[in-house]
PDB file of C-alpha atoms and ligand atoms in Angstrom:
ATOM      1  CA  UNK A   1     -39.008 -70.809 174.974  1.00  0.00           C
ATOM      2  CA  UNK A   2     -36.757 -68.353 173.243  1.00  0.00           C
ATOM      3  CA  UNK A   3     -34.533 -67.565 176.083  1.00  0.00           C
ATOM      4  CA  UNK A   4     -34.525 -70.655 178.692  1.00  0.00           C
ATOM      5  CA  UNK A   5     -32.184 -70.010 181.856  1.00  0.00           C
ATOM      6  CA  UNK A   6     -31.124 -71.438 184.968  1.00  0.00           C
ATOM      7  CA  UNK A   7     -32.746 -69.801 188.075  1.00  0.00           C
ATOM      8  CA  UNK A   8     -31.408 -71.277 190.956  1.00  0.00           C
ATOM      9  CA  UNK A   9     -28.901 -73.381 192.673  1.00  0.00           C
ATOM     10  CA  UNK A  10     -30.574 -76.570 194.233  1.00  0.00           C
ATOM     11  CA  UNK A  11     -27.800 -78.864 195.971  1.00  0.00           C
ATOM     12  CA  UNK A  12     -24.840 -80.468 195.841  1.00  0.00           C
ATOM     13  CA  UNK A  13     -23.816 -83.992 195.991  1.00  0.00           C
ATOM     14  CA  UNK A  14     -21.021 -85.625 197.726  1.00  0.00           C
ATOM     15  CA  UNK A  15     -19.429 -89.482 197.439  1.00  0.00           C
ATOM     16  CA  UNK A  16     -18.819 -90.595 200.816  1.00  0.00           C
ATOM     17  CA  UNK A  17     -17.029 -93.557 202.280  1.00  0.00           C
ATOM     18  CA  UNK A  18     -19.302 -94.218 205.124  1.00  0.00           C
ATOM     19  CA  UNK A  19     -22.807 -92.762 205.262  1.00  0.00           C
ATOM     20  CA  UNK A  20     -23.538 -93.311 208.706  1.00  0.00           C
ATOM     21  CA  UNK A  21     -20.509 -91.280 209.737  1.00  0.00           C
ATOM     22  CA  UNK A  22     -20.935 -88.389 207.032  1.00  0.00           C
ATOM     23  CA  UNK A  23     -24.644 -88.075 207.722  1.00  0.00           C
ATOM     24  CA  UNK A  24     -24.038 -87.686 211.473  1.00  0.00           C
ATOM     25  CA  UNK A  25     -21.545 -84.940 210.970  1.00  0.00           C
ATOM     26  CA  UNK A  26     -23.932 -82.932 208.622  1.00  0.00           C
ATOM     27  CA  UNK A  27     -26.890 -83.470 210.979  1.00  0.00           C
ATOM     28  CA  UNK A  28     -25.274 -82.990 214.450  1.00  0.00           C
ATOM     29  CA  UNK A  29     -22.195 -80.739 213.812  1.00  0.00           C
ATOM     30  CA  UNK A  30     -23.300 -79.042 210.852  1.00  0.00           C
ATOM     31  CA  UNK A  31     -27.081 -78.231 211.167  1.00  0.00           C
ATOM     32  CA  UNK A  32     -28.771 -79.941 208.205  1.00  0.00           C
ATOM     33  CA  UNK A  33     -31.812 -82.194 208.754  1.00  0.00           C
ATOM     34  CA  UNK A  34     -32.312 -85.578 206.916  1.00  0.00           C
ATOM     35  CA  UNK A  35     -35.154 -85.109 204.384  1.00  0.00           C
ATOM     36  CA  UNK A  36     -35.277 -88.512 203.024  1.00  0.00           C
ATOM     37  CA  UNK A  37     -32.981 -91.692 202.324  1.00  0.00           C
ATOM     38  CA  UNK A  38     -33.220 -93.893 199.492  1.00  0.00           C
ATOM     39  CA  UNK A  39     -30.912 -96.534 198.347  1.00  0.00           C
ATOM     40  CA  UNK A  40     -27.244 -95.667 199.546  1.00  0.00           C
ATOM     41  CA  UNK A  41     -28.220 -91.793 199.621  1.00  0.00           C
ATOM     42  CA  UNK A  42     -29.262 -89.378 202.272  1.00  0.00           C
ATOM     43  CA  UNK A  43     -30.919 -86.220 201.546  1.00  0.00           C
ATOM     44  CA  UNK A  44     -30.478 -83.276 203.753  1.00  0.00           C
ATOM     45  CA  UNK A  45     -32.287 -80.167 203.859  1.00  0.00           C
ATOM     46  CA  UNK A  46     -31.875 -76.722 205.413  1.00  0.00           C
ATOM     47  CA  UNK A  47     -34.713 -74.766 206.834  1.00  0.00           C
ATOM     48  CA  UNK A  48     -35.832 -73.106 203.480  1.00  0.00           C
ATOM     49  CA  UNK A  49     -38.148 -75.036 201.112  1.00  0.00           C
ATOM     50  CA  UNK A  50     -35.823 -76.920 198.841  1.00  0.00           C
ATOM     51  CA  UNK A  51     -36.169 -80.482 199.105  1.00  0.00           C
ATOM     52  CA  UNK A  52     -32.537 -80.980 199.909  1.00  0.00           C
ATOM     53  CA  UNK A  53     -29.213 -78.826 199.940  1.00  0.00           C
ATOM     54  CA  UNK A  54     -27.044 -81.679 200.160  1.00  0.00           C
ATOM     55  CA  UNK A  55     -27.085 -85.394 198.892  1.00  0.00           C
ATOM     56  CA  UNK A  56     -24.731 -87.916 200.398  1.00  0.00           C
ATOM     57  CA  UNK A  57     -24.099 -91.124 198.640  1.00  0.00           C
ATOM     58  CA  UNK A  58     -22.145 -94.010 199.867  1.00  0.00           C
ATOM     59  CA  UNK A  59     -19.564 -95.397 197.847  1.00  0.00           C
ATOM     60  CA  UNK A  60     -15.950 -94.236 197.967  1.00  0.00           C
ATOM     61  CA  UNK A  61     -13.748 -91.504 198.650  1.00  0.00           C
ATOM     62  CA  UNK A  62     -14.368 -87.784 198.299  1.00  0.00           C
ATOM     63  CA  UNK A  63     -15.805 -86.770 194.813  1.00  0.00           C
ATOM     64  CA  UNK A  64     -18.319 -84.104 193.932  1.00  0.00           C
ATOM     65  CA  UNK A  65     -21.124 -86.363 192.313  1.00  0.00           C
ATOM     66  CA  UNK A  66     -23.287 -83.485 190.852  1.00  0.00           C
ATOM     67  CA  UNK A  67     -24.487 -79.939 191.372  1.00  0.00           C
ATOM     68  CA  UNK A  68     -28.256 -79.347 190.794  1.00  0.00           C
ATOM     69  CA  UNK A  69     -29.475 -76.133 189.273  1.00  0.00           C
ATOM     70  CA  UNK A  70     -33.101 -75.157 188.774  1.00  0.00           C
ATOM     71  CA  UNK A  71     -35.188 -73.972 185.814  1.00  0.00           C
ATOM     72  CA  UNK A  72     -38.622 -72.765 186.106  1.00  0.00           C
ATOM     73  CA  UNK A  73     -40.578 -75.329 184.293  1.00  0.00           C
ATOM     74  CA  UNK A  74     -40.431 -78.187 181.775  1.00  0.00           C
ATOM     75  CA  UNK A  75     -40.736 -75.948 178.776  1.00  0.00           C
ATOM     76  CA  UNK A  76     -37.564 -74.348 180.367  1.00  0.00           C
ATOM     77  CA  UNK A  77     -35.735 -77.516 180.909  1.00  0.00           C
ATOM     78  CA  UNK A  78     -36.174 -78.796 177.111  1.00  0.00           C
ATOM     79  CA  UNK A  79     -35.138 -75.505 175.849  1.00  0.00           C
ATOM     80  CA  UNK A  80     -32.026 -75.482 177.954  1.00  0.00           C
ATOM     81  CA  UNK A  81     -31.485 -78.952 176.716  1.00  0.00           C
ATOM     82  CA  UNK A  82     -32.002 -78.014 172.963  1.00  0.00           C
ATOM     83  CA  UNK A  83     -29.733 -75.102 173.324  1.00  0.00           C
ATOM     84  CA  UNK A  84     -26.913 -77.044 175.015  1.00  0.00           C
ATOM     85  CA  UNK A  85     -27.225 -79.908 172.781  1.00  0.00           C
ATOM     86  CA  UNK A  86     -27.171 -77.181 169.664  1.00  0.00           C
ATOM     87  CA  UNK A  87     -24.053 -75.892 170.917  1.00  0.00           C
ATOM     88  CA  UNK A  88     -22.241 -79.168 171.014  1.00  0.00           C
ATOM     89  CA  UNK A  89     -22.448 -79.463 175.116  1.00  0.00           C
ATOM     90  CA  UNK A  90     -22.031 -83.060 176.333  1.00  0.00           C
ATOM     91  CA  UNK A  91     -25.688 -83.523 177.459  1.00  0.00           C
ATOM     92  CA  UNK A  92     -28.357 -86.588 178.233  1.00  0.00           C
ATOM     93  CA  UNK A  93     -31.934 -86.084 177.324  1.00  0.00           C
ATOM     94  CA  UNK A  94     -34.697 -84.633 179.811  1.00  0.00           C
ATOM     95  CA  UNK A  95     -36.257 -87.310 181.717  1.00  0.00           C
ATOM     96  CA  UNK A  96     -38.520 -87.757 184.704  1.00  0.00           C
ATOM     97  CA  UNK A  97     -36.424 -87.889 187.542  1.00  0.00           C
ATOM     98  CA  UNK A  98     -35.775 -90.719 190.125  1.00  0.00           C
ATOM     99  CA  UNK A  99     -35.435 -89.935 193.790  1.00  0.00           C
ATOM    100  CA  UNK A 100     -37.600 -88.673 196.623  1.00  0.00           C
ATOM    101  CA  UNK A 101     -37.607 -84.913 195.162  1.00  0.00           C
ATOM    102  CA  UNK A 102     -38.991 -86.430 191.783  1.00  0.00           C
ATOM    103  CA  UNK A 103     -39.019 -83.808 189.013  1.00  0.00           C
ATOM    104  CA  UNK A 104     -38.059 -83.255 185.565  1.00  0.00           C
ATOM    105  CA  UNK A 105     -34.438 -82.662 184.270  1.00  0.00           C
ATOM    106  CA  UNK A 106     -31.717 -83.316 182.031  1.00  0.00           C
ATOM    107  CA  UNK A 107     -27.711 -83.946 182.818  1.00  0.00           C
ATOM    108  CA  UNK A 108     -25.256 -81.350 181.709  1.00  0.00           C
ATOM    109  CA  UNK A 109     -21.536 -81.998 181.398  1.00  0.00           C
ATOM    110  CA  UNK A 110     -19.141 -78.799 181.561  1.00  0.00           C
ATOM    111  CA  UNK A 111     -15.994 -78.384 179.596  1.00  0.00           C
ATOM    112  CA  UNK A 112     -14.152 -80.412 182.717  1.00  0.00           C
ATOM    113  CA  UNK A 113     -16.601 -83.343 182.713  1.00  0.00           C
ATOM    114  CA  UNK A 114     -18.415 -82.302 185.831  1.00  0.00           C
ATOM    115  CA  UNK A 115     -22.051 -83.440 185.950  1.00  0.00           C
ATOM    116  CA  UNK A 116     -24.917 -81.116 186.496  1.00  0.00           C
ATOM    117  CA  UNK A 117     -28.471 -81.693 186.684  1.00  0.00           C
ATOM    118  CA  UNK A 118     -30.752 -79.074 185.639  1.00  0.00           C
ATOM    119  CA  UNK A 119     -34.522 -79.468 186.828  1.00  0.00           C
ATOM    120  CA  UNK A 120     -37.976 -78.518 187.548  1.00  0.00           C
ATOM    121  CA  UNK A 121     -40.892 -79.503 189.338  1.00  0.00           C
ATOM    122  CA  UNK A 122     -39.160 -80.893 192.221  1.00  0.00           C
ATOM    123  CA  UNK A 123     -40.957 -81.721 195.499  1.00  0.00           C
ATOM    124  CA  UNK A 124     -40.719 -78.970 197.903  1.00  0.00           C
ATOM    125  CA  UNK A 125     -41.011 -78.699 201.923  1.00  0.00           C
ATOM    126  CA  UNK A 126     -42.842 -76.168 203.819  1.00  0.00           C
ATOM    127  CA  UNK A 127     -40.380 -73.318 204.679  1.00  0.00           C
ATOM    128  CA  UNK A 128     -39.355 -73.578 208.368  1.00  0.00           C
ATOM    129  CA  UNK A 129     -38.640 -70.264 210.535  1.00  0.00           C
ATOM    130  CA  UNK A 130     -34.895 -69.654 210.365  1.00  0.00           C
ATOM    131  CA  UNK A 131     -32.965 -71.351 213.220  1.00  0.00           C
ATOM    132  CA  UNK A 132     -30.715 -69.249 215.016  1.00  0.00           C
ATOM    133  CA  UNK A 133     -27.767 -71.596 214.235  1.00  0.00           C
ATOM    134  CA  UNK A 134     -28.673 -73.774 211.024  1.00  0.00           C
ATOM    135  CA  UNK A 135     -28.457 -73.355 207.528  1.00  0.00           C
ATOM    136  CA  UNK A 136     -31.529 -72.524 205.372  1.00  0.00           C
ATOM    137  CA  UNK A 137     -30.062 -73.584 201.648  1.00  0.00           C
ATOM    138  CA  UNK A 138     -26.836 -74.265 199.747  1.00  0.00           C
ATOM    139  CA  UNK A 139     -25.344 -70.395 198.801  1.00  0.00           C
ATOM    140  CA  UNK A 140     -22.519 -71.266 195.998  1.00  0.00           C
ATOM    141  CA  UNK A 141     -20.029 -73.782 194.813  1.00  0.00           C
ATOM    142  CA  UNK A 142     -16.725 -73.160 193.860  1.00  0.00           C
ATOM    143  CA  UNK A 143     -15.173 -75.438 191.264  1.00  0.00           C
ATOM    144  CA  UNK A 144     -11.336 -75.585 190.299  1.00  0.00           C
ATOM    145  CA  UNK A 145     -10.887 -75.483 186.470  1.00  0.00           C
ATOM    146  CA  UNK A 146      -7.899 -75.064 184.341  1.00  0.00           C
ATOM    147  CA  UNK A 147      -9.688 -72.649 182.366  1.00  0.00           C
ATOM    148  CA  UNK A 148     -12.190 -70.946 184.230  1.00  0.00           C
ATOM    149  CA  UNK A 149     -12.972 -68.140 181.690  1.00  0.00           C
ATOM    150  CA  UNK A 150     -14.120 -70.850 179.111  1.00  0.00           C
ATOM    151  CA  UNK A 151     -16.245 -72.339 181.695  1.00  0.00           C
ATOM    152  CA  UNK A 152     -18.215 -69.287 182.850  1.00  0.00           C
ATOM    153  CA  UNK A 153     -18.675 -68.308 179.305  1.00  0.00           C
ATOM    154  CA  UNK A 154     -20.054 -71.565 178.449  1.00  0.00           C
ATOM    155  CA  UNK A 155     -22.457 -71.066 181.585  1.00  0.00           C
ATOM    156  CA  UNK A 156     -23.238 -67.350 180.520  1.00  0.00           C
ATOM    157  CA  UNK A 157     -24.007 -68.698 176.678  1.00  0.00           C
ATOM    158  CA  UNK A 158     -25.714 -71.761 177.267  1.00  0.00           C
ATOM    159  CA  UNK A 159     -27.467 -71.701 180.588  1.00  0.00           C
ATOM    160  CA  UNK A 160     -28.388 -67.982 180.754  1.00  0.00           C
ATOM    161  CA  UNK A 161     -26.018 -67.217 183.902  1.00  0.00           C
ATOM    162  CA  UNK A 162     -24.309 -63.884 184.155  1.00  0.00           C
ATOM    163  CA  UNK A 163     -20.903 -62.744 185.114  1.00  0.00           C
ATOM    164  CA  UNK A 164     -21.104 -60.534 188.527  1.00  0.00           C
ATOM    165  CA  UNK A 165     -17.378 -60.160 188.864  1.00  0.00           C
ATOM    166  CA  UNK A 166     -14.004 -61.209 187.949  1.00  0.00           C
ATOM    167  CA  UNK A 167     -10.961 -60.915 189.926  1.00  0.00           C
ATOM    168  CA  UNK A 168      -7.368 -62.147 189.152  1.00  0.00           C
ATOM    169  CA  UNK A 169      -8.298 -65.695 189.980  1.00  0.00           C
ATOM    170  CA  UNK A 170     -11.732 -66.280 190.262  1.00  0.00           C
ATOM    171  CA  UNK A 171     -14.971 -65.732 188.064  1.00  0.00           C
ATOM    172  CA  UNK A 172     -18.202 -65.039 190.051  1.00  0.00           C
ATOM    173  CA  UNK A 173     -21.509 -65.901 188.085  1.00  0.00           C
ATOM    174  CA  UNK A 174     -25.263 -65.642 188.972  1.00  0.00           C
ATOM    175  CA  UNK A 175     -28.463 -66.895 188.151  1.00  0.00           C
ATOM    176  CA  UNK A 176     -30.599 -65.117 190.753  1.00  0.00           C
ATOM    177  CA  UNK A 177     -29.929 -61.925 192.715  1.00  0.00           C
ATOM    178  CA  UNK A 178     -27.663 -63.584 194.863  1.00  0.00           C
ATOM    179  CA  UNK A 179     -24.037 -62.452 193.620  1.00  0.00           C
ATOM    180  CA  UNK A 180     -23.126 -65.736 192.873  1.00  0.00           C
ATOM    181  CA  UNK A 181     -24.174 -69.137 192.762  1.00  0.00           C
ATOM    182  CA  UNK A 182     -21.388 -70.614 191.260  1.00  0.00           C
ATOM    183  CA  UNK A 183     -17.238 -69.532 190.850  1.00  0.00           C
ATOM    184  CA  UNK A 184     -14.785 -71.076 188.914  1.00  0.00           C
ATOM    185  CA  UNK A 185     -11.136 -70.430 190.163  1.00  0.00           C
ATOM    186  CA  UNK A 186      -7.811 -71.134 188.312  1.00  0.00           C
ATOM    187  CA  UNK A 187      -6.689 -74.344 189.991  1.00  0.00           C
ATOM    188  CA  UNK A 188      -5.183 -76.797 186.933  1.00  0.00           C
ATOM    189  CA  UNK A 189      -7.430 -79.878 188.220  1.00  0.00           C
ATOM    190  CA  UNK A 190     -11.056 -79.998 187.783  1.00  0.00           C
ATOM    191  CA  UNK A 191     -11.699 -80.634 191.268  1.00  0.00           C
ATOM    192  CA  UNK A 192     -14.326 -79.412 193.893  1.00  0.00           C
ATOM    193  CA  UNK A 193     -12.917 -76.261 195.913  1.00  0.00           C
ATOM    194  CA  UNK A 194     -15.835 -75.669 198.424  1.00  0.00           C
ATOM    195  CA  UNK A 195     -19.670 -75.515 198.953  1.00  0.00           C
ATOM    196  CA  UNK A 196     -21.281 -72.877 200.666  1.00  0.00           C
ATOM    197  CA  UNK A 197     -24.472 -72.828 203.046  1.00  0.00           C
ATOM    198  CA  UNK A 198     -26.408 -69.852 203.861  1.00  0.00           C
ATOM    199  CA  UNK A 199     -26.949 -68.910 207.355  1.00  0.00           C
ATOM    200  CA  UNK A 200     -30.036 -66.639 207.968  1.00  0.00           C
ATOM    201  CA  UNK A 201     -27.602 -63.630 209.825  1.00  0.00           C
ATOM    202  CA  UNK A 202     -24.105 -63.135 210.998  1.00  0.00           C
ATOM    203  CA  UNK A 203     -25.238 -64.004 214.449  1.00  0.00           C
ATOM    204  CA  UNK A 204     -26.519 -67.462 213.153  1.00  0.00           C
ATOM    205  CA  UNK A 205     -22.980 -68.005 211.203  1.00  0.00           C
ATOM    206  CA  UNK A 206     -21.566 -67.400 214.809  1.00  0.00           C
ATOM    207  CA  UNK A 207     -23.567 -69.588 216.378  1.00  0.00           C
ATOM    208  CA  UNK A 208     -22.914 -72.306 213.804  1.00  0.00           C
ATOM    209  CA  UNK A 209     -19.462 -71.616 213.908  1.00  0.00           C
ATOM    210  CA  UNK A 210     -19.139 -71.964 217.563  1.00  0.00           C
ATOM    211  CA  UNK A 211     -20.843 -75.277 217.359  1.00  0.00           C
ATOM    212  CA  UNK A 212     -18.250 -76.581 215.074  1.00  0.00           C
ATOM    213  CA  UNK A 213     -15.600 -75.101 217.186  1.00  0.00           C
ATOM    214  CA  UNK A 214     -16.903 -77.126 220.284  1.00  0.00           C
ATOM    215  CA  UNK A 215     -17.457 -80.439 218.770  1.00  0.00           C
ATOM    216  CA  UNK A 216     -13.891 -80.655 217.223  1.00  0.00           C
ATOM    217  CA  UNK A 217     -14.270 -78.858 213.828  1.00  0.00           C
ATOM    218  CA  UNK A 218     -11.981 -75.472 214.228  1.00  0.00           C
ATOM    219  CA  UNK A 219     -12.675 -72.622 211.619  1.00  0.00           C
ATOM    220  CA  UNK A 220      -9.941 -73.213 208.999  1.00  0.00           C
ATOM    221  CA  UNK A 221     -10.335 -69.510 207.631  1.00  0.00           C
ATOM    222  CA  UNK A 222     -12.252 -66.777 209.003  1.00  0.00           C
ATOM    223  CA  UNK A 223     -14.568 -65.249 210.376  1.00  0.00           C
ATOM    224  CA  UNK A 224     -14.161 -62.824 207.802  1.00  0.00           C
ATOM    225  CA  UNK A 225     -16.027 -60.756 205.056  1.00  0.00           C
ATOM    226  CA  UNK A 226     -15.308 -61.558 201.402  1.00  0.00           C
ATOM    227  CA  UNK A 227     -14.656 -58.827 198.634  1.00  0.00           C
ATOM    228  CA  UNK A 228     -16.885 -59.883 195.826  1.00  0.00           C
ATOM    229  CA  UNK A 229     -20.187 -60.554 197.118  1.00  0.00           C
ATOM    230  CA  UNK A 230     -19.575 -58.827 200.378  1.00  0.00           C
ATOM    231  CA  UNK A 231     -20.760 -62.009 202.316  1.00  0.00           C
ATOM    232  CA  UNK A 232     -19.303 -63.259 205.733  1.00  0.00           C
ATOM    233  CA  UNK A 233     -17.294 -66.500 205.777  1.00  0.00           C
ATOM    234  CA  UNK A 234     -16.054 -69.377 208.065  1.00  0.00           C
ATOM    235  CA  UNK A 235     -14.742 -72.218 206.489  1.00  0.00           C
ATOM    236  CA  UNK A 236     -14.324 -75.739 207.480  1.00  0.00           C
ATOM    237  CA  UNK A 237     -12.872 -79.055 206.546  1.00  0.00           C
ATOM    238  CA  UNK A 238     -15.648 -81.938 207.086  1.00  0.00           C
ATOM    239  CA  UNK A 239     -14.703 -85.669 208.186  1.00  0.00           C
ATOM    240  CA  UNK A 240     -13.950 -86.647 204.455  1.00  0.00           C
ATOM    241  CA  UNK A 241     -12.094 -83.850 203.581  1.00  0.00           C
ATOM    242  CA  UNK A 242     -15.105 -81.418 201.855  1.00  0.00           C
ATOM    243  CA  UNK A 243     -14.309 -78.090 202.404  1.00  0.00           C
ATOM    244  CA  UNK A 244     -17.745 -76.291 203.719  1.00  0.00           C
ATOM    245  CA  UNK A 245     -18.238 -72.647 204.407  1.00  0.00           C
ATOM    246  CA  UNK A 246     -20.955 -71.203 206.399  1.00  0.00           C
ATOM    247  CA  UNK A 247     -22.152 -67.670 204.699  1.00  0.00           C
ATOM    248  CA  UNK A 248     -24.461 -64.776 205.663  1.00  0.00           C
ATOM    249  CA  UNK A 249     -25.262 -61.209 204.070  1.00  0.00           C
ATOM    250  CA  UNK A 250     -24.306 -62.126 200.233  1.00  0.00           C
ATOM    251  CA  UNK A 251     -24.850 -59.183 198.184  1.00  0.00           C
ATOM    252  CA  UNK A 252     -28.125 -59.280 196.354  1.00  0.00           C
ATOM    253  CA  UNK A 253     -27.762 -57.660 192.599  1.00  0.00           C
ATOM    254  CA  UNK A 254     -29.559 -57.191 189.629  1.00  0.00           C
ATOM    255  CA  UNK A 255     -28.851 -55.945 185.768  1.00  0.00           C
ATOM    256  CA  UNK A 256     -27.726 -52.689 187.409  1.00  0.00           C
ATOM    257  CA  UNK A 257     -24.747 -53.990 188.738  1.00  0.00           C
ATOM    258  CA  UNK A 258     -21.320 -52.919 187.507  1.00  0.00           C
ATOM    259  CA  UNK A 259     -19.251 -56.038 186.642  1.00  0.00           C
ATOM    260  CA  UNK A 260     -15.907 -55.978 188.306  1.00  0.00           C
ATOM    261  CA  UNK A 261     -12.682 -56.814 186.348  1.00  0.00           C
ATOM    262  CA  UNK A 262      -9.555 -57.740 188.092  1.00  0.00           C
ATOM    263  CA  UNK A 263      -8.236 -54.241 188.125  1.00  0.00           C
ATOM    264  CA  UNK A 264     -11.330 -53.354 190.139  1.00  0.00           C
ATOM    265  CA  UNK A 265     -10.684 -56.281 192.731  1.00  0.00           C
ATOM    266  CA  UNK A 266      -6.790 -55.219 193.457  1.00  0.00           C
ATOM    267  CA  UNK A 267      -6.632 -55.429 197.324  1.00  0.00           C
ATOM    268  CA  UNK A 268      -3.803 -55.181 199.976  1.00  0.00           C
ATOM    269  CA  UNK A 269      -2.273 -58.531 200.007  1.00  0.00           C
ATOM    270  CA  UNK A 270      -2.042 -58.324 204.133  1.00  0.00           C
ATOM    271  CA  UNK A 271      -5.924 -58.264 204.386  1.00  0.00           C
ATOM    272  CA  UNK A 272      -5.655 -61.847 202.885  1.00  0.00           C
ATOM    273  CA  UNK A 273      -9.007 -62.103 201.337  1.00  0.00           C
ATOM    274  CA  UNK A 274     -11.029 -60.316 204.490  1.00  0.00           C
ATOM    275  CA  UNK A 275     -12.457 -56.950 204.037  1.00  0.00           C
ATOM    276  CA  UNK A 276     -12.130 -56.643 207.864  1.00  0.00           C
ATOM    277  CA  UNK A 277      -8.483 -57.566 207.749  1.00  0.00           C
ATOM    278  CA  UNK A 278      -9.585 -59.762 210.866  1.00  0.00           C
ATOM    279  CA  UNK A 279      -8.884 -63.385 209.565  1.00  0.00           C
ATOM    280  CA  UNK A 280      -5.896 -65.218 209.045  1.00  0.00           C
ATOM    281  CA  UNK A 281      -5.349 -66.775 205.624  1.00  0.00           C
ATOM    282  CA  UNK A 282      -6.788 -70.221 204.944  1.00  0.00           C
ATOM    283  CA  UNK A 283      -4.750 -72.981 206.779  1.00  0.00           C
ATOM    284  CA  UNK A 284      -2.637 -75.393 205.310  1.00  0.00           C
ATOM    285  CA  UNK A 285      -5.206 -78.093 205.694  1.00  0.00           C
ATOM    286  CA  UNK A 286      -7.864 -76.114 203.869  1.00  0.00           C
ATOM    287  CA  UNK A 287      -5.520 -75.384 201.150  1.00  0.00           C
ATOM    288  CA  UNK A 288      -4.874 -79.071 200.913  1.00  0.00           C
ATOM    289  CA  UNK A 289      -8.322 -80.050 200.806  1.00  0.00           C
ATOM    290  CA  UNK A 290      -9.357 -77.325 198.008  1.00  0.00           C
ATOM    291  CA  UNK A 291      -6.760 -78.192 195.622  1.00  0.00           C
TER     292      UNK A 291
HETATM  293 FE1  LIG B   1     -17.277 -69.429 199.274  1.00  0.00          FE
END
């Protein structure tokens, strides 16, 4: 395959200290649904067709275990592996994958040592009708990195991502028509910043945020509308310190999109990252958990 590329974001995998507590939160507070359980891992889905949007593995405190990315078929998986290997990336050879979704894939480590699984041929569900207050799928992950430009360049050069926007502190890269699947932000430690889940509408985001508030999880930032991506956001902190976001109306882009550079994204500081100028800035609690 001459130009293999990643074509989507599938899921994230969190390590948690107590699988029952975490599963209960993501089912009843966050609005996902258990798709499968195997060993010490629970797989949770949205209403979309992806087998799962989030995997929770019991075994310790907060740690992002993996980000899972899609390729179209086995030839694309093999092609991406060979390309990454050829350029000296840290990879593990493709194989049939274990777990309830099955599939075929390989492991890729980024410049900070984070693990990604790039796969094809995973089991899918029949898509459910959109719910009034539940996520459809994972939307994006934001990762802290001491050298975000090197990180995004590697994903562009080796995995077929495209740069959508670069601000003074974030690189937004895409692998589909969604404005971004991954964003790297300049924070000196290679940790997880947050994971966003897509709500089918602004109204659904508000119903979800309302349920979170009513069940003891106040909004830590939002509701607001971001600059890059133009998506509506509401951020929360889960019981284990993971920062999670409901998002809606993310901008759809194609190759005609003019890549924004830092000078294009200068905004008045008093807006605090919200185009509407409505949201206060991120809470101290959220900031502590994104660093
Ligand atoms: Fe986000």
